PDB file of C-alpha atoms in Angstrom:
ATOM      1  CA  UNK A   1     -28.746  11.407  17.082  1.00 88.00           C
ATOM      2  CA  UNK A   2     -26.389   8.623  16.018  1.00 92.00           C
ATOM      3  CA  UNK A   3     -23.703  11.056  14.897  1.00 93.00           C
ATOM      4  CA  UNK A   4     -23.889  12.808  18.259  1.00 91.00           C
ATOM      5  CA  UNK A   5     -23.515   9.480  20.077  1.00 91.00           C
ATOM      6  CA  UNK A   6     -20.465   8.616  17.970  1.00 92.00           C
ATOM      7  CA  UNK A   7     -18.861  12.008  18.519  1.00 90.00           C
ATOM      8  CA  UNK A   8     -18.889  13.067  14.873  1.00 93.00           C
ATOM      9  CA  UNK A   9     -21.518  15.740  15.570  1.00 91.00           C
ATOM     10  CA  UNK A  10     -20.604  17.873  18.597  1.00 88.00           C
ATOM     11  CA  UNK A  11     -23.283  18.217  21.256  1.00 83.00           C
ATOM     12  CA  UNK A  12     -23.210  21.993  20.923  1.00 79.00           C
ATOM     13  CA  UNK A  13     -23.515  21.949  17.125  1.00 76.00           C
ATOM     14  CA  UNK A  14     -26.640  23.573  15.739  1.00 72.00           C
ATOM     15  CA  UNK A  15     -28.251  21.635  12.898  1.00 71.00           C
ATOM     16  CA  UNK A  16     -31.084  22.690  10.632  1.00 66.00           C
ATOM     17  CA  UNK A  17     -34.502  23.142  12.294  1.00 66.00           C
ATOM     18  CA  UNK A  18     -36.382  19.900  12.893  1.00 65.00           C
ATOM     19  CA  UNK A  19     -39.165  20.915  10.511  1.00 68.00           C
ATOM     20  CA  UNK A  20     -36.718  21.584   7.682  1.00 72.00           C
ATOM     21  CA  UNK A  21     -35.982  19.043   4.936  1.00 77.00           C
ATOM     22  CA  UNK A  22     -32.666  20.715   4.117  1.00 82.00           C
ATOM     23  CA  UNK A  23     -29.567  18.570   4.490  1.00 85.00           C
ATOM     24  CA  UNK A  24     -26.715  21.056   4.949  1.00 84.00           C
ATOM     25  CA  UNK A  25     -24.238  22.723   7.255  1.00 85.00           C
ATOM     26  CA  UNK A  26     -22.952  21.006  10.392  1.00 89.00           C
ATOM     27  CA  UNK A  27     -24.867  17.806   9.628  1.00 89.00           C
ATOM     28  CA  UNK A  28     -23.031  17.384   6.329  1.00 92.00           C
ATOM     29  CA  UNK A  29     -19.727  18.113   8.079  1.00 93.00           C
ATOM     30  CA  UNK A  30     -20.536  15.426  10.665  1.00 94.00           C
ATOM     31  CA  UNK A  31     -21.221  12.891   7.917  1.00 96.00           C
ATOM     32  CA  UNK A  32     -17.894  13.821   6.306  1.00 96.00           C
ATOM     33  CA  UNK A  33     -16.094  13.175   9.597  1.00 95.00           C
ATOM     34  CA  UNK A  34     -17.881   9.846   9.954  1.00 97.00           C
ATOM     35  CA  UNK A  35     -16.903   8.870   6.406  1.00 95.00           C
ATOM     36  CA  UNK A  36     -13.263   9.816   6.982  1.00 93.00           C
ATOM     37  CA  UNK A  37     -13.181   7.658  10.133  1.00 95.00           C
ATOM     38  CA  UNK A  38     -14.549   4.635   8.285  1.00 94.00           C
ATOM     39  CA  UNK A  39     -12.247   4.461   5.288  1.00 89.00           C
ATOM     40  CA  UNK A  40     -14.676   6.212   2.944  1.00 91.00           C
ATOM     41  CA  UNK A  41     -14.276   9.270   0.779  1.00 90.00           C
ATOM     42  CA  UNK A  42     -15.516  12.259   2.844  1.00 93.00           C
ATOM     43  CA  UNK A  43     -17.965  13.423   0.198  1.00 93.00           C
ATOM     44  CA  UNK A  44     -20.754  14.373   2.619  1.00 94.00           C
ATOM     45  CA  UNK A  45     -23.668  12.798   0.792  1.00 91.00           C
ATOM     46  CA  UNK A  46     -25.334   9.598   1.955  1.00 91.00           C
ATOM     47  CA  UNK A  47     -24.090   7.007  -0.502  1.00 92.00           C
ATOM     48  CA  UNK A  48     -24.846   3.303  -0.033  1.00 94.00           C
ATOM     49  CA  UNK A  49     -21.505   2.457   1.606  1.00 93.00           C
ATOM     50  CA  UNK A  50     -22.001   5.254   4.127  1.00 95.00           C
ATOM     51  CA  UNK A  51     -25.451   3.948   5.040  1.00 95.00           C
ATOM     52  CA  UNK A  52     -23.989   0.444   5.424  1.00 95.00           C
ATOM     53  CA  UNK A  53     -21.347   1.729   7.845  1.00 95.00           C
ATOM     54  CA  UNK A  54     -23.927   3.777   9.791  1.00 95.00           C
ATOM     55  CA  UNK A  55     -25.931   0.583  10.268  1.00 94.00           C
ATOM     56  CA  UNK A  56     -23.040  -1.522  11.602  1.00 94.00           C
ATOM     57  CA  UNK A  57     -23.977  -2.508  15.188  1.00 92.00           C
ATOM     58  CA  UNK A  58     -21.843  -0.863  17.844  1.00 92.00           C
ATOM     59  CA  UNK A  59     -21.294  -4.320  19.332  1.00 91.00           C
ATOM     60  CA  UNK A  60     -19.293  -5.180  16.205  1.00 92.00           C
ATOM     61  CA  UNK A  61     -17.232  -2.012  16.599  1.00 93.00           C
ATOM     62  CA  UNK A  62     -16.377  -3.188  20.111  1.00 93.00           C
ATOM     63  CA  UNK A  63     -15.242  -6.513  18.617  1.00 92.00           C
ATOM     64  CA  UNK A  64     -13.064  -4.653  16.111  1.00 93.00           C
ATOM     65  CA  UNK A  65     -11.372  -2.779  18.957  1.00 94.00           C
ATOM     66  CA  UNK A  66     -10.817  -6.020  20.884  1.00 92.00           C
ATOM     67  CA  UNK A  67      -9.373  -7.677  17.782  1.00 92.00           C
ATOM     68  CA  UNK A  68      -7.091  -4.690  17.208  1.00 92.00           C
ATOM     69  CA  UNK A  69      -5.763  -5.060  20.748  1.00 91.00           C
ATOM     70  CA  UNK A  70      -5.151  -8.750  20.038  1.00 87.00           C
ATOM     71  CA  UNK A  71      -3.188  -7.884  16.895  1.00 87.00           C
ATOM     72  CA  UNK A  72      -1.165  -5.295  18.815  1.00 87.00           C
ATOM     73  CA  UNK A  73      -0.374  -7.869  21.504  1.00 87.00           C
ATOM     74  CA  UNK A  74       1.629  -9.796  18.903  1.00 84.00           C
ATOM     75  CA  UNK A  75       3.799  -6.815  17.912  1.00 85.00           C
ATOM     76  CA  UNK A  76       7.129  -5.574  19.207  1.00 78.00           C
ATOM     77  CA  UNK A  77       7.519  -2.012  20.407  1.00 77.00           C
ATOM     78  CA  UNK A  78      11.295  -1.632  20.758  1.00 83.00           C
ATOM     79  CA  UNK A  79      12.995  -0.712  17.490  1.00 87.00           C
ATOM     80  CA  UNK A  80      16.662   0.195  16.973  1.00 87.00           C
ATOM     81  CA  UNK A  81      15.493   3.158  14.851  1.00 89.00           C
ATOM     82  CA  UNK A  82      12.102   4.834  14.376  1.00 92.00           C
ATOM     83  CA  UNK A  83      10.118   2.545  12.067  1.00 95.00           C
ATOM     84  CA  UNK A  84       7.991   2.830   8.983  1.00 97.00           C
ATOM     85  CA  UNK A  85       4.594   1.274   9.700  1.00 96.00           C
ATOM     86  CA  UNK A  86       2.026   0.248   7.093  1.00 97.00           C
ATOM     87  CA  UNK A  87      -1.520  -0.699   8.095  1.00 96.00           C
ATOM     88  CA  UNK A  88      -2.978  -2.853   5.326  1.00 96.00           C
ATOM     89  CA  UNK A  89      -6.740  -2.239   5.858  1.00 95.00           C
ATOM     90  CA  UNK A  90      -6.148   1.512   6.254  1.00 94.00           C
ATOM     91  CA  UNK A  91      -4.119   1.669   2.997  1.00 94.00           C
ATOM     92  CA  UNK A  92      -1.724   4.042   4.762  1.00 95.00           C
ATOM     93  CA  UNK A  93       1.950   4.395   5.625  1.00 97.00           C
ATOM     94  CA  UNK A  94       3.365   6.197   8.670  1.00 96.00           C
ATOM     95  CA  UNK A  95       7.035   7.134   9.116  1.00 97.00           C
ATOM     96  CA  UNK A  96       7.991   7.954  12.712  1.00 94.00           C
ATOM     97  CA  UNK A  97      10.719  10.227  14.044  1.00 93.00           C
ATOM     98  CA  UNK A  98      12.932   9.865  17.111  1.00 90.00           C
ATOM     99  CA  UNK A  99      10.272  11.480  19.340  1.00 90.00           C
ATOM    100  CA  UNK A 100       7.707   8.861  18.348  1.00 87.00           C
ATOM    101  CA  UNK A 101       5.752  11.362  16.258  1.00 90.00           C
ATOM    102  CA  UNK A 102       4.578  10.883  12.690  1.00 92.00           C
ATOM    103  CA  UNK A 103       7.084  12.575  10.387  1.00 94.00           C
ATOM    104  CA  UNK A 104       5.511  11.509   7.112  1.00 96.00           C
ATOM    105  CA  UNK A 105       2.305   9.774   6.106  1.00 95.00           C
ATOM    106  CA  UNK A 106       0.783   8.846   2.772  1.00 95.00           C
ATOM    107  CA  UNK A 107      -1.782   6.664   1.064  1.00 93.00           C
ATOM    108  CA  UNK A 108      -0.688   3.303  -0.315  1.00 95.00           C
ATOM    109  CA  UNK A 109      -2.023   0.476  -2.464  1.00 93.00           C
ATOM    110  CA  UNK A 110      -1.753  -3.097  -1.169  1.00 95.00           C
ATOM    111  CA  UNK A 111      -2.195  -6.625  -2.513  1.00 94.00           C
ATOM    112  CA  UNK A 112      -5.399  -7.893  -4.040  1.00 92.00           C
ATOM    113  CA  UNK A 113      -7.774  -9.618  -1.642  1.00 88.00           C
ATOM    114  CA  UNK A 114      -9.116 -12.394  -3.875  1.00 83.00           C
ATOM    115  CA  UNK A 115      -6.157 -14.807  -3.638  1.00 80.00           C
ATOM    116  CA  UNK A 116      -3.809 -15.493  -0.729  1.00 83.00           C
ATOM    117  CA  UNK A 117      -0.847 -15.361  -3.130  1.00 84.00           C
ATOM    118  CA  UNK A 118      -1.506 -11.695  -3.987  1.00 90.00           C
ATOM    119  CA  UNK A 119      -2.165 -10.400  -0.465  1.00 95.00           C
ATOM    120  CA  UNK A 120       0.378  -8.101   1.135  1.00 96.00           C
ATOM    121  CA  UNK A 121       1.959 -10.137   3.949  1.00 95.00           C
ATOM    122  CA  UNK A 122       2.085  -9.121   7.589  1.00 94.00           C
ATOM    123  CA  UNK A 123       5.781  -8.904   8.417  1.00 93.00           C
ATOM    124  CA  UNK A 124       8.603  -7.072  10.131  1.00 94.00           C
ATOM    125  CA  UNK A 125      11.928  -6.384   8.410  1.00 95.00           C
ATOM    126  CA  UNK A 126      14.452  -3.632   7.670  1.00 96.00           C
ATOM    127  CA  UNK A 127      14.872  -1.446   4.588  1.00 97.00           C
ATOM    128  CA  UNK A 128      18.511  -1.827   3.522  1.00 97.00           C
ATOM    129  CA  UNK A 129      18.680   0.078   0.236  1.00 98.00           C
ATOM    130  CA  UNK A 130      16.669   1.667  -2.523  1.00 97.00           C
ATOM    131  CA  UNK A 131      17.030   1.605  -6.309  1.00 97.00           C
ATOM    132  CA  UNK A 132      16.341   4.542  -8.591  1.00 97.00           C
ATOM    133  CA  UNK A 133      14.941   3.822 -12.067  1.00 97.00           C
ATOM    134  CA  UNK A 134      14.877   0.063 -11.451  1.00 96.00           C
ATOM    135  CA  UNK A 135      14.344  -2.841 -13.794  1.00 94.00           C
ATOM    136  CA  UNK A 136      11.327  -4.973 -12.985  1.00 92.00           C
ATOM    137  CA  UNK A 137      12.317  -8.618 -12.907  1.00 92.00           C
ATOM    138  CA  UNK A 138       8.944 -10.228 -13.532  1.00 89.00           C
ATOM    139  CA  UNK A 139       8.140 -13.012 -11.018  1.00 87.00           C
ATOM    140  CA  UNK A 140       7.897 -16.400 -12.676  1.00 89.00           C
ATOM    141  CA  UNK A 141       4.217 -16.804 -11.763  1.00 87.00           C
ATOM    142  CA  UNK A 142       3.312 -13.502 -13.458  1.00 89.00           C
ATOM    143  CA  UNK A 143       5.548 -14.365 -16.395  1.00 91.00           C
ATOM    144  CA  UNK A 144       3.681 -17.626 -16.990  1.00 91.00           C
ATOM    145  CA  UNK A 145       0.164 -16.483 -16.154  1.00 90.00           C
ATOM    146  CA  UNK A 146       0.148 -13.002 -17.723  1.00 90.00           C
ATOM    147  CA  UNK A 147       3.146 -12.280 -19.970  1.00 92.00           C
ATOM    148  CA  UNK A 148       3.185 -15.548 -21.942  1.00 92.00           C
ATOM    149  CA  UNK A 149      -0.528 -15.344 -22.930  1.00 93.00           C
ATOM    150  CA  UNK A 150      -0.017 -11.722 -24.045  1.00 92.00           C
ATOM    151  CA  UNK A 151       2.950 -12.716 -26.217  1.00 91.00           C
ATOM    152  CA  UNK A 152       0.967 -15.578 -27.753  1.00 90.00           C
ATOM    153  CA  UNK A 153      -1.741 -13.117 -28.697  1.00 90.00           C
ATOM    154  CA  UNK A 154       0.702 -10.469 -29.952  1.00 89.00           C
ATOM    155  CA  UNK A 155       4.323 -11.473 -30.780  1.00 85.00           C
ATOM    156  CA  UNK A 156       5.300  -7.752 -30.668  1.00 86.00           C
ATOM    157  CA  UNK A 157       3.926  -7.323 -27.149  1.00 89.00           C
ATOM    158  CA  UNK A 158       7.385  -6.914 -25.561  1.00 88.00           C
ATOM    159  CA  UNK A 159       8.323  -3.811 -27.555  1.00 86.00           C
ATOM    160  CA  UNK A 160       4.945  -2.208 -26.858  1.00 86.00           C
ATOM    161  CA  UNK A 161       5.364  -2.389 -23.059  1.00 86.00           C
ATOM    162  CA  UNK A 162       9.177  -1.994 -22.878  1.00 89.00           C
ATOM    163  CA  UNK A 163       9.937  -5.579 -21.826  1.00 91.00           C
ATOM    164  CA  UNK A 164      12.889  -7.730 -22.810  1.00 92.00           C
ATOM    165  CA  UNK A 165      13.756 -11.416 -22.631  1.00 92.00           C
ATOM    166  CA  UNK A 166      17.026 -12.161 -20.848  1.00 92.00           C
ATOM    167  CA  UNK A 167      19.241 -15.238 -20.489  1.00 92.00           C
ATOM    168  CA  UNK A 168      20.306 -16.578 -17.059  1.00 91.00           C
ATOM    169  CA  UNK A 169      23.496 -14.494 -17.277  1.00 87.00           C
ATOM    170  CA  UNK A 170      21.566 -11.274 -17.902  1.00 87.00           C
ATOM    171  CA  UNK A 171      22.201 -11.023 -21.643  1.00 90.00           C
ATOM    172  CA  UNK A 172      19.312  -9.587 -23.630  1.00 91.00           C
ATOM    173  CA  UNK A 173      17.860 -12.218 -25.988  1.00 91.00           C
ATOM    174  CA  UNK A 174      15.214  -9.998 -27.583  1.00 87.00           C
ATOM    175  CA  UNK A 175      13.139  -6.915 -26.874  1.00 85.00           C
ATOM    176  CA  UNK A 176      11.054  -7.144 -30.025  1.00 85.00           C
ATOM    177  CA  UNK A 177       9.288  -9.990 -31.800  1.00 85.00           C
ATOM    178  CA  UNK A 178       9.320 -13.267 -29.880  1.00 88.00           C
ATOM    179  CA  UNK A 179       9.772 -16.433 -31.897  1.00 87.00           C
ATOM    180  CA  UNK A 180       8.007 -19.683 -31.065  1.00 87.00           C
ATOM    181  CA  UNK A 181      11.287 -21.159 -29.770  1.00 90.00           C
ATOM    182  CA  UNK A 182      11.952 -18.223 -27.445  1.00 92.00           C
ATOM    183  CA  UNK A 183       8.354 -18.246 -26.215  1.00 90.00           C
ATOM    184  CA  UNK A 184       8.692 -21.923 -25.286  1.00 91.00           C
ATOM    185  CA  UNK A 185      11.764 -21.135 -23.159  1.00 92.00           C
ATOM    186  CA  UNK A 186      10.003 -18.162 -21.567  1.00 92.00           C
ATOM    187  CA  UNK A 187       7.034 -20.379 -20.740  1.00 91.00           C
ATOM    188  CA  UNK A 188       9.285 -23.002 -19.139  1.00 91.00           C
ATOM    189  CA  UNK A 189      11.227 -20.399 -17.167  1.00 90.00           C
ATOM    190  CA  UNK A 190      14.573 -21.059 -18.884  1.00 92.00           C
ATOM    191  CA  UNK A 191      14.487 -17.465 -20.109  1.00 93.00           C
ATOM    192  CA  UNK A 192      13.173 -14.646 -17.955  1.00 93.00           C
ATOM    193  CA  UNK A 193      11.343 -11.411 -18.718  1.00 93.00           C
ATOM    194  CA  UNK A 194      12.112  -8.009 -17.280  1.00 93.00           C
ATOM    195  CA  UNK A 195      10.803  -4.505 -17.896  1.00 92.00           C
ATOM    196  CA  UNK A 196      13.221  -1.727 -18.764  1.00 93.00           C
ATOM    197  CA  UNK A 197      13.568   1.311 -16.465  1.00 94.00           C
ATOM    198  CA  UNK A 198      11.500   4.405 -17.112  1.00 91.00           C
ATOM    199  CA  UNK A 199       8.221   6.134 -16.268  1.00 89.00           C
ATOM    200  CA  UNK A 200       6.171   3.240 -17.683  1.00 88.00           C
ATOM    201  CA  UNK A 201       7.938   0.630 -15.553  1.00 91.00           C
ATOM    202  CA  UNK A 202       5.563  -1.231 -13.229  1.00 90.00           C
ATOM    203  CA  UNK A 203       7.786  -0.303 -10.269  1.00 93.00           C
ATOM    204  CA  UNK A 204       7.783   3.349 -11.246  1.00 93.00           C
ATOM    205  CA  UNK A 205      11.020   5.259 -10.669  1.00 96.00           C
ATOM    206  CA  UNK A 206      12.176   3.996  -7.260  1.00 97.00           C
ATOM    207  CA  UNK A 207      11.859   0.888  -5.106  1.00 97.00           C
ATOM    208  CA  UNK A 208      12.690   0.283  -1.425  1.00 98.00           C
ATOM    209  CA  UNK A 209      14.154  -3.119  -0.595  1.00 97.00           C
ATOM    210  CA  UNK A 210      13.829  -5.072   2.646  1.00 96.00           C
ATOM    211  CA  UNK A 211      14.868  -8.655   1.712  1.00 93.00           C
ATOM    212  CA  UNK A 212      12.121 -11.077   2.713  1.00 94.00           C
ATOM    213  CA  UNK A 213      10.847 -14.511   1.761  1.00 93.00           C
ATOM    214  CA  UNK A 214       7.688 -13.064   0.190  1.00 92.00           C
ATOM    215  CA  UNK A 215       9.704 -10.994  -2.317  1.00 90.00           C
ATOM    216  CA  UNK A 216       7.600  -7.879  -1.683  1.00 94.00           C
ATOM    217  CA  UNK A 217       8.814  -4.314  -1.293  1.00 94.00           C
ATOM    218  CA  UNK A 218       7.687  -0.693  -1.400  1.00 97.00           C
ATOM    219  CA  UNK A 219       7.743   1.073  -4.744  1.00 96.00           C
ATOM    220  CA  UNK A 220       6.512   3.852  -6.979  1.00 95.00           C
ATOM    221  CA  UNK A 221       3.837   3.312  -9.645  1.00 91.00           C
ATOM    222  CA  UNK A 222       3.854   4.246 -13.339  1.00 86.00           C
ATOM    223  CA  UNK A 223       2.987   7.867 -14.046  1.00 64.00           C
ATOM    224  CA  UNK A 224      -0.241   6.865 -15.792  1.00 56.00           C
ATOM    225  CA  UNK A 225      -1.478   4.622 -12.989  1.00 63.00           C
ATOM    226  CA  UNK A 226      -3.241   6.273 -10.035  1.00 69.00           C
ATOM    227  CA  UNK A 227      -5.477   4.283  -7.726  1.00 76.00           C
ATOM    228  CA  UNK A 228      -4.864   6.484  -4.686  1.00 80.00           C
ATOM    229  CA  UNK A 229      -8.151   8.365  -5.050  1.00 77.00           C
ATOM    230  CA  UNK A 230     -10.134   5.127  -4.640  1.00 77.00           C
ATOM    231  CA  UNK A 231     -11.347   4.072  -1.164  1.00 72.00           C
ATOM    232  CA  UNK A 232     -10.456   0.392  -1.742  1.00 78.00           C
ATOM    233  CA  UNK A 233      -6.869   0.174  -2.894  1.00 85.00           C
ATOM    234  CA  UNK A 234      -6.172  -3.576  -2.857  1.00 83.00           C
ATOM    235  CA  UNK A 235      -4.827  -3.706  -6.408  1.00 85.00           C
ATOM    236  CA  UNK A 236      -1.222  -5.004  -6.379  1.00 89.00           C
ATOM    237  CA  UNK A 237       0.351  -8.468  -6.571  1.00 88.00           C
ATOM    238  CA  UNK A 238       1.477  -8.067  -2.950  1.00 92.00           C
ATOM    239  CA  UNK A 239       3.894  -5.138  -3.007  1.00 94.00           C
ATOM    240  CA  UNK A 240       3.024  -1.764  -1.489  1.00 96.00           C
ATOM    241  CA  UNK A 241       2.559   1.129  -3.944  1.00 95.00           C
ATOM    242  CA  UNK A 242       3.479   4.560  -2.598  1.00 95.00           C
ATOM    243  CA  UNK A 243       1.572   7.795  -3.142  1.00 94.00           C
ATOM    244  CA  UNK A 244       4.666   9.975  -2.479  1.00 95.00           C
ATOM    245  CA  UNK A 245       7.731   7.821  -3.229  1.00 96.00           C
ATOM    246  CA  UNK A 246      10.025  10.817  -3.718  1.00 97.00           C
ATOM    247  CA  UNK A 247       9.273  12.140  -0.228  1.00 97.00           C
ATOM    248  CA  UNK A 248       9.798   8.716   1.353  1.00 98.00           C
ATOM    249  CA  UNK A 249      13.121   8.324  -0.490  1.00 98.00           C
ATOM    250  CA  UNK A 250      14.327  11.671   0.851  1.00 97.00           C
ATOM    251  CA  UNK A 251      13.101  10.686   4.324  1.00 97.00           C
ATOM    252  CA  UNK A 252      14.948   7.338   4.459  1.00 97.00           C
ATOM    253  CA  UNK A 253      18.113   9.079   3.173  1.00 97.00           C
ATOM    254  CA  UNK A 254      17.779  12.039   5.547  1.00 95.00           C
ATOM    255  CA  UNK A 255      21.040  11.209   7.366  1.00 93.00           C
ATOM    256  CA  UNK A 256      22.882  11.581   4.044  1.00 95.00           C
ATOM    257  CA  UNK A 257      22.724  15.381   3.500  1.00 93.00           C
ATOM    258  CA  UNK A 258      23.586  15.166  -0.204  1.00 95.00           C
ATOM    259  CA  UNK A 259      20.319  13.345  -0.862  1.00 97.00           C
ATOM    260  CA  UNK A 260      17.930  16.271  -0.822  1.00 96.00           C
ATOM    261  CA  UNK A 261      14.387  16.008  -2.144  1.00 97.00           C
ATOM    262  CA  UNK A 262      15.529  17.823  -5.290  1.00 96.00           C
ATOM    263  CA  UNK A 263      18.326  15.308  -5.885  1.00 97.00           C
ATOM    264  CA  UNK A 264      15.934  12.420  -5.290  1.00 97.00           C
ATOM    265  CA  UNK A 265      13.517  13.801  -7.868  1.00 97.00           C
ATOM    266  CA  UNK A 266      16.355  14.306 -10.355  1.00 97.00           C
ATOM    267  CA  UNK A 267      17.529  10.721  -9.826  1.00 97.00           C
ATOM    268  CA  UNK A 268      13.991   9.502 -10.485  1.00 96.00           C
ATOM    269  CA  UNK A 269      13.326  11.625 -13.567  1.00 94.00           C
ATOM    270  CA  UNK A 270      16.702  12.091 -15.259  1.00 93.00           C
ATOM    271  CA  UNK A 271      19.260   9.936 -13.451  1.00 92.00           C
ATOM    272  CA  UNK A 272      21.022   6.784 -14.536  1.00 93.00           C
ATOM    273  CA  UNK A 273      19.103   3.530 -14.724  1.00 94.00           C
ATOM    274  CA  UNK A 274      19.153   0.935 -11.945  1.00 94.00           C
ATOM    275  CA  UNK A 275      21.199   2.930  -9.402  1.00 96.00           C
ATOM    276  CA  UNK A 276      21.409   1.344  -5.950  1.00 97.00           C
ATOM    277  CA  UNK A 277      21.765   3.571  -2.864  1.00 97.00           C
ATOM    278  CA  UNK A 278      22.516   1.916   0.479  1.00 97.00           C
ATOM    279  CA  UNK A 279      21.105   3.319   3.688  1.00 97.00           C
ATOM    280  CA  UNK A 280      23.624   4.319   6.342  1.00 96.00           C
ATOM    281  CA  UNK A 281      21.658   2.232   8.828  1.00 95.00           C
ATOM    282  CA  UNK A 282      18.719  -0.074   8.055  1.00 96.00           C
ATOM    283  CA  UNK A 283      15.278   1.328   8.853  1.00 96.00           C
ATOM    284  CA  UNK A 284      12.722  -1.006  10.458  1.00 96.00           C
ATOM    285  CA  UNK A 285       9.552  -1.540   8.467  1.00 96.00           C
ATOM    286  CA  UNK A 286       6.474  -3.195   9.931  1.00 96.00           C
ATOM    287  CA  UNK A 287       3.443  -4.193   7.884  1.00 96.00           C
ATOM    288  CA  UNK A 288       0.522  -4.860  10.194  1.00 95.00           C
ATOM    289  CA  UNK A 289      -3.174  -5.600   9.928  1.00 95.00           C
ATOM    290  CA  UNK A 290      -5.722  -3.891  12.138  1.00 95.00           C
ATOM    291  CA  UNK A 291      -9.220  -2.673  11.295  1.00 95.00           C
ATOM    292  CA  UNK A 292      -9.499  -0.325  14.297  1.00 95.00           C
ATOM    293  CA  UNK A 293      -6.981   2.407  14.974  1.00 93.00           C
ATOM    294  CA  UNK A 294      -6.870   5.173  17.594  1.00 90.00           C
ATOM    295  CA  UNK A 295      -5.422   8.341  16.104  1.00 82.00           C
ATOM    296  CA  UNK A 296      -3.315  10.909  17.933  1.00 75.00           C
ATOM    297  CA  UNK A 297      -6.296  13.116  18.836  1.00 79.00           C
ATOM    298  CA  UNK A 298      -8.350  10.250  20.235  1.00 82.00           C
ATOM    299  CA  UNK A 299     -10.558   9.595  17.215  1.00 88.00           C
ATOM    300  CA  UNK A 300     -11.037   5.905  16.438  1.00 94.00           C
ATOM    301  CA  UNK A 301     -10.945   4.929  12.786  1.00 95.00           C
ATOM    302  CA  UNK A 302     -12.455   1.714  11.445  1.00 96.00           C
ATOM    303  CA  UNK A 303     -11.496  -0.025   8.221  1.00 94.00           C
ATOM    304  CA  UNK A 304     -12.904  -2.925   6.195  1.00 92.00           C
ATOM    305  CA  UNK A 305     -11.653  -6.439   6.951  1.00 93.00           C
ATOM    306  CA  UNK A 306     -10.347  -6.797   3.384  1.00 93.00           C
ATOM    307  CA  UNK A 307      -8.483 -10.085   3.915  1.00 95.00           C
ATOM    308  CA  UNK A 308     -10.968 -11.582   6.392  1.00 93.00           C
ATOM    309  CA  UNK A 309      -8.372 -11.880   9.157  1.00 92.00           C
ATOM    310  CA  UNK A 310     -10.742 -10.481  11.811  1.00 92.00           C
ATOM    311  CA  UNK A 311     -13.385 -12.960  10.727  1.00 91.00           C
ATOM    312  CA  UNK A 312     -10.859 -15.803  11.035  1.00 90.00           C
ATOM    313  CA  UNK A 313      -9.832 -14.703  14.525  1.00 88.00           C
ATOM    314  CA  UNK A 314     -13.431 -14.503  15.697  1.00 88.00           C
ATOM    315  CA  UNK A 315     -14.109 -17.976  14.306  1.00 88.00           C
ATOM    316  CA  UNK A 316     -11.163 -19.301  16.311  1.00 85.00           C
ATOM    317  CA  UNK A 317     -12.408 -17.709  19.534  1.00 81.00           C
ATOM    318  CA  UNK A 318     -10.006 -14.751  19.689  1.00 76.00           C
ATOM    319  CA  UNK A 319      -9.629 -12.547  21.495  1.00 69.00           C
ATOM    320  CA  UNK A 320     -10.315 -14.328  24.769  1.00 62.00           C
ATOM    321  CA  UNK A 321     -11.889 -11.935  27.311  1.00 55.00           C
ATOM    322  CA  UNK A 322      -9.584 -11.252  30.235  1.00 51.00           C
TER     323      UNK A 322
END
């Protein structure tokens, strides 16, 4: 009955006879559609998270829609070029074409929800260039909080994870055993740590740069790291991890005919290290936060309030009924 009311089970659909205890057929398909609309894996069986979402009052869904409209009210709609849009709670990226249609979409990972410093920020900027086989210049906070303790525990840690210590001018100080004197300078920030390019690099094999005060960007992930199958993908330090970075690279370079998908993949796998490619024209990128989203066929999808922004808005009395 509930699935019919929500539109996930068509009115004309025939389910199993009322006296049957068999859970199958169109009823399972309806549960799968419900799960897909609520940010869950469409597995069909009634797991705990599915039951929790089925029991969410419809009055709260109405509030989610109202809050989504409030978020949209803050956004701009006129872009010099079709934008790339990332919705944080949906863990998804959309790239639009000149007709306003979705050209490319993919799953993404976003920043961890536990601390404000690791959350992916809501922002609007422009992608100016991308880098194939990049170095990862470790942020000072990560260097102090994560790298230094690992080196203290294992002086050979750098060589094991393909890191190197560099001087302010970029000269390599060491990529092997770290002495006590070098560790002290790394801890103070006088020397910095970076990870060498390659498939094990934390940025993967390509990164997309839109200069911003949060120092976040879009990038690939190491070949051994795959969180994209998980429903909750808030796992990064704030950057956005891409499920299909090669396809996005070819898409942003589509007005440069030499940069085919094959060439992009070659540059990622076998090309030179740390190669910068400028875009002919910057591409707008907008990272937004909305837990309710109307899709192109009219289905409304709901997502978890992972950063608590909806809760904060409700506490402040938004949105005001008009």
